Coordinates of C-alpha atoms in Angstrom, one line a residue:
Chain B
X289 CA 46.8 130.9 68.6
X290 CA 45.5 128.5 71.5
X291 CA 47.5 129.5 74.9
X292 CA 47.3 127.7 77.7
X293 CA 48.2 128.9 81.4
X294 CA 48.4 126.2 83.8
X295 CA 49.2 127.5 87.8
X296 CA 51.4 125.5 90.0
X297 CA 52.6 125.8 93.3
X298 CA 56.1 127.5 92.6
X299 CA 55.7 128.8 89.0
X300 CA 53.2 128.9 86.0
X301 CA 53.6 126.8 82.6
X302 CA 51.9 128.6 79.3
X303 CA 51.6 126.0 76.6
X304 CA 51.0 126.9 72.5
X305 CA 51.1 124.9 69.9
X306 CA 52.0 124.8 65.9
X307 CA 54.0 127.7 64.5
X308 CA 55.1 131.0 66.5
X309 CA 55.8 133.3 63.5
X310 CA 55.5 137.6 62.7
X311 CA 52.0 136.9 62.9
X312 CA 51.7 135.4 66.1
X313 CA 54.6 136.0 68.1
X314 CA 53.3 139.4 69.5
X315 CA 50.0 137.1 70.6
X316 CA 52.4 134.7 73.0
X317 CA 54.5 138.2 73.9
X318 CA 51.6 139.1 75.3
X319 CA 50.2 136.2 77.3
X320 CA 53.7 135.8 78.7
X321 CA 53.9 139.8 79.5
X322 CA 50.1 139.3 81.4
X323 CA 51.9 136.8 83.9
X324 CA 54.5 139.7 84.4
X325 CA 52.3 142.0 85.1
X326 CA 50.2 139.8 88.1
X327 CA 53.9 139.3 89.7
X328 CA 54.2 136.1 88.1
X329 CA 57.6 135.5 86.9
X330 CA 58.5 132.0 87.0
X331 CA 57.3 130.6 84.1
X332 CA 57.9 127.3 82.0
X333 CA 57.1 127.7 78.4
X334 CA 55.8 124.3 77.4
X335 CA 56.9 123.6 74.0
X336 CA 55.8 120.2 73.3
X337 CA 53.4 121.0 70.2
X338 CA 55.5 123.6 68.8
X339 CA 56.8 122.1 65.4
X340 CA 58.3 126.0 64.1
X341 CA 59.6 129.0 66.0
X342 CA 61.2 131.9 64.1
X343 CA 63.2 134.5 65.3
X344 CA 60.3 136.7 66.1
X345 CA 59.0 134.0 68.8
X346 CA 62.9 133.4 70.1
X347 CA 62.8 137.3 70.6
X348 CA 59.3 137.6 72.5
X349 CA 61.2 134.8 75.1
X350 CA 64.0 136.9 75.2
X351 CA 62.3 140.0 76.3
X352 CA 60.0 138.2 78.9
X353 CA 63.8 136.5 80.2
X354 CA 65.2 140.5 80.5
X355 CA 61.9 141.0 82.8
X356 CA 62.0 138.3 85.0
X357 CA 65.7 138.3 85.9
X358 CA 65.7 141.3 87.5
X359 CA 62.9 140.8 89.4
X360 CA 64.4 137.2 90.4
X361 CA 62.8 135.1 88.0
X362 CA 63.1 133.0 85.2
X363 CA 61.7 132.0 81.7
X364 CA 62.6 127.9 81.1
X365 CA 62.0 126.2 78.0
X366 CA 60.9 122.1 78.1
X367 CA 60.2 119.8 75.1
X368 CA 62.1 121.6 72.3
X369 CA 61.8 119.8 68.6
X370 CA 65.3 118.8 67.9
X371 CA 64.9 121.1 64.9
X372 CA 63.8 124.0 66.9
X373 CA 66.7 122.9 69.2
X374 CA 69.8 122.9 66.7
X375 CA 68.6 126.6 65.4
X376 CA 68.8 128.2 68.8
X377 CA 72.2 126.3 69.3
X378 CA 73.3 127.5 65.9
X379 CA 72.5 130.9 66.9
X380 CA 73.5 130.8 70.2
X381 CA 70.8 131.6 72.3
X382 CA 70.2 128.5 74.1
X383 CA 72.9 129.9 76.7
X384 CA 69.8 132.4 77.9
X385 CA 67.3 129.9 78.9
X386 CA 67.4 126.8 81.3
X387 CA 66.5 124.3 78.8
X388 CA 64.5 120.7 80.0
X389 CA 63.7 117.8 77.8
X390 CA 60.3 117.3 79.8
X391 CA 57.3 119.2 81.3
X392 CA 58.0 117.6 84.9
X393 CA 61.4 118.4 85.0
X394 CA 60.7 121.6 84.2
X395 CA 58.2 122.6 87.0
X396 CA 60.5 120.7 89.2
X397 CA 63.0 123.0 88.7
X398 CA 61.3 125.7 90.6
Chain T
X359 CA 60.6 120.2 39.6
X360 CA 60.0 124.0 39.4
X361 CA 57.3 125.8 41.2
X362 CA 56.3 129.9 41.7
X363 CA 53.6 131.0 43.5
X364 CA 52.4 134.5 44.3
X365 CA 51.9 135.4 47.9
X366 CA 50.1 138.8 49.4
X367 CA 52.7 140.6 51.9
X368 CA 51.2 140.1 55.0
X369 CA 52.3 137.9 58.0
X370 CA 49.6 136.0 57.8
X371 CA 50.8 134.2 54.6
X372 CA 53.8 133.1 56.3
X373 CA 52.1 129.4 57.4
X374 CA 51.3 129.2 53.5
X375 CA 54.3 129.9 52.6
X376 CA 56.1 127.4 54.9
X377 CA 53.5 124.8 53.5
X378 CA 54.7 125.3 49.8
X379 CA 58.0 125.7 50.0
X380 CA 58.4 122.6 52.7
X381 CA 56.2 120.5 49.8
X382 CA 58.8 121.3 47.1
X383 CA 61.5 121.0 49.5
X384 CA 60.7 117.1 50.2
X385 CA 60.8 116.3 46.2
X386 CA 64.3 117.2 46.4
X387 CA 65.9 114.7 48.7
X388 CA 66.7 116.8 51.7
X389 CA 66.5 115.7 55.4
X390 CA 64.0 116.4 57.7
X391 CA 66.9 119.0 59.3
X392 CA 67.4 120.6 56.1
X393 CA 63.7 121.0 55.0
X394 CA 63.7 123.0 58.6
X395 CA 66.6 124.8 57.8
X396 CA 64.8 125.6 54.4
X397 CA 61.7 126.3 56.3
X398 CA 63.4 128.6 58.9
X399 CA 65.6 131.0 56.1
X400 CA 62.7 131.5 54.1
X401 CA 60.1 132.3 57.0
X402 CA 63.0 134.7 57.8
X403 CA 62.8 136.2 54.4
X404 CA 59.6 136.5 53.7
X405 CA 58.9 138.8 56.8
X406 CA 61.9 141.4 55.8
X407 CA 60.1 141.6 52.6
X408 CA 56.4 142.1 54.7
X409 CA 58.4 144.1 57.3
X410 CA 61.5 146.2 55.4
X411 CA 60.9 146.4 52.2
X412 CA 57.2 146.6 51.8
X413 CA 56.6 148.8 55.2
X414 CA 54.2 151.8 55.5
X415 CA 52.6 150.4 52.3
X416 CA 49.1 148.8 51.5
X417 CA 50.0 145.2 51.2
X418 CA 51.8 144.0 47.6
X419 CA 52.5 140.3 46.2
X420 CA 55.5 138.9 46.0
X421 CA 56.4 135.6 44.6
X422 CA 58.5 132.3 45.6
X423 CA 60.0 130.0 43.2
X424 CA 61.4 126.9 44.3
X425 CA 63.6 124.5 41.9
X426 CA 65.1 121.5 42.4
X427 CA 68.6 121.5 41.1
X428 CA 71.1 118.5 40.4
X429 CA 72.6 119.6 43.6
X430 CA 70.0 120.9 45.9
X431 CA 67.1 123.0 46.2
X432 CA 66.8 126.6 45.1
X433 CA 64.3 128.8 46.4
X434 CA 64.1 132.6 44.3
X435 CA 61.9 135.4 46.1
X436 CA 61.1 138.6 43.9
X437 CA 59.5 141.7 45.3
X438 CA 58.6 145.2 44.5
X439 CA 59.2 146.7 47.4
X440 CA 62.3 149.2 48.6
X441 CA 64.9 147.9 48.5
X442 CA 66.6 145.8 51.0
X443 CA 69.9 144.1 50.9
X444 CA 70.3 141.8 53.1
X445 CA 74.0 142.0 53.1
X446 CA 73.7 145.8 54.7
X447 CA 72.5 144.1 57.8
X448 CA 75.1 143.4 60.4
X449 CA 75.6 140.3 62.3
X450 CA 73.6 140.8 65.8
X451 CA 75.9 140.6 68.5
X452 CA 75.8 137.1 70.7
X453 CA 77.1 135.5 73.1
X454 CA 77.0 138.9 75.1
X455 CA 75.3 139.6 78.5
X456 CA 71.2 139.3 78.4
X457 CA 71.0 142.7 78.7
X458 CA 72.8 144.0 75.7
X459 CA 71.3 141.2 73.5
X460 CA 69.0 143.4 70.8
X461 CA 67.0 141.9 67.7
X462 CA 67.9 143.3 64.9
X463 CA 70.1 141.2 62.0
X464 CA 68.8 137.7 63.3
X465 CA 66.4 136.8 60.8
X466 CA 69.2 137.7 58.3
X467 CA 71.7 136.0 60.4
X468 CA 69.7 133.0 60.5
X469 CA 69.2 133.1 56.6
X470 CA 72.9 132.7 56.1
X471 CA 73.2 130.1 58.6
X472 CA 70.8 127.3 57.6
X473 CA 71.6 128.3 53.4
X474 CA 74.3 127.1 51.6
X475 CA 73.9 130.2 49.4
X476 CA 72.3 133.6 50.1
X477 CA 72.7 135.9 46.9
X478 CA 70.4 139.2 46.4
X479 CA 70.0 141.3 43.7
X480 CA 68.0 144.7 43.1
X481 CA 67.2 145.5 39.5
X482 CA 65.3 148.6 38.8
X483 CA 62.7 146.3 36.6
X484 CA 62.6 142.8 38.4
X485 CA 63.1 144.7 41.8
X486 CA 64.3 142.9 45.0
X487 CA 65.7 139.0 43.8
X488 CA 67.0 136.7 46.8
X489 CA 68.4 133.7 45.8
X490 CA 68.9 130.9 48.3
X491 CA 70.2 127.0 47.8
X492 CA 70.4 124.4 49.6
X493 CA 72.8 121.6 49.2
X494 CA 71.6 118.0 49.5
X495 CA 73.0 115.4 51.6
X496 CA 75.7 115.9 53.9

């Protein structure tokens, strides 16, 4: 998988693209876990090419949101496919992540 | 229209997989939303079966069969594995504090949310059957 890590003055955006599956999902854990560990824990996970995200992915997010709240940070989501969308709705999970329909609005958030 | 195709039990099949099923789902006249519902329930599947029912072994094939009905789209996976009843699996707790969220039962959860029907079926012979449809329009 192809992850990008882009710096910015108030938090870091990590983009991927395609599918984030059981076979890949533990790839992005651990990109996202790497900012963690250089004290980095405002992140915007750019999902503007992502076209499928199963609940493996959701869970990776999830587990870098429980490390970054305690240590006053957050984990935002921008550009979700409507389709990605309604499943996280459906399931509920939308309520743990700040969720922006754009890149900018996203870094701006920070 | 009925397709089956083998698959070898490991997660890296699981972009294959999406790429068949999604291919019959089209022929059978279901929305964009419901060939990603489709999409979604069987990725979900498929890694129980790599991850449950065919764990601590060398991986084994398993196979897909995809049908279009009058009234929707049918998709049958058969394995050999243990077996693994999706109905065992209780609904994850949601909607609770960030904290106590914990994984397990989503995939299964999400299976019965985006399928109209989610059946299974363990025969000694035929081994684990899970039987899911997916009504058209609406």
């Amino acid at each position: 998988m192809d992850i990008q890590s882009t710096e910015y003055k108030r938090c870091t955006v990590i983009k991927a693209s395609g599918r984030i599956d059981g076979s890949n999902a533990p790839e992005l854990g651990a990109a996202l876990k790497q900012l963690n560990a250089n004290g980095i824990y405002n992140v915007v996970f750019d999902m503007t090419d992502i076209k499928f995200m199963a609940s493996a992915g959701w869970w990776v997010l999830i587990d870098v949101q429980k490390s970054a709240k305690p240590k006053g940070g957050e984990l935002v989501l921008a550009a979700i496919d409507n389709g990605i969308r309604d499943s996280l709705k459906l399931v509920g999970m939308d309520s743990y992540f700040k969720i922006y329909d754009d890149l900018v609005s996203a870094v701006g958030s920070f | 229209m009925k397709k089956t195709r083998k698959f070898t039990g490991e997660l890296e099949c699981l972009g294959e997989v999406c790429d068949f099923v999604t291919d019959c789902a089209k022929k059978c006249e279901l929305s964009e939303a419901q060939v990603y519902a489709v999409q979604l329930a069987v990725d979900e599947a498929v890694t129980n079966i790599i991850e449950h029912a065919y764990r601590d072994r060398a991986p084994e094939d398993f196979e897909i069969t995809c049908e279009k009905l009058p009234d929707g789209f049918q998709v049958v996976l058969r394995d050999h594995g243990k077996s693994f009843d999706p109905n065992s699996i209780p609904e994850p707790l949601l909607n609770v504090p960030l904290e106590e969220l914990r994984s397990r039962g989503l995939g299964v959860f999400l299976m019965r949310k985006m399928m109209d029907v989610v059946e299974y079926e363990f025969d000694p012979e035929d081994g684990n059957v899970l039987r899911m449809f997916k009504k058209k329009g609406g």
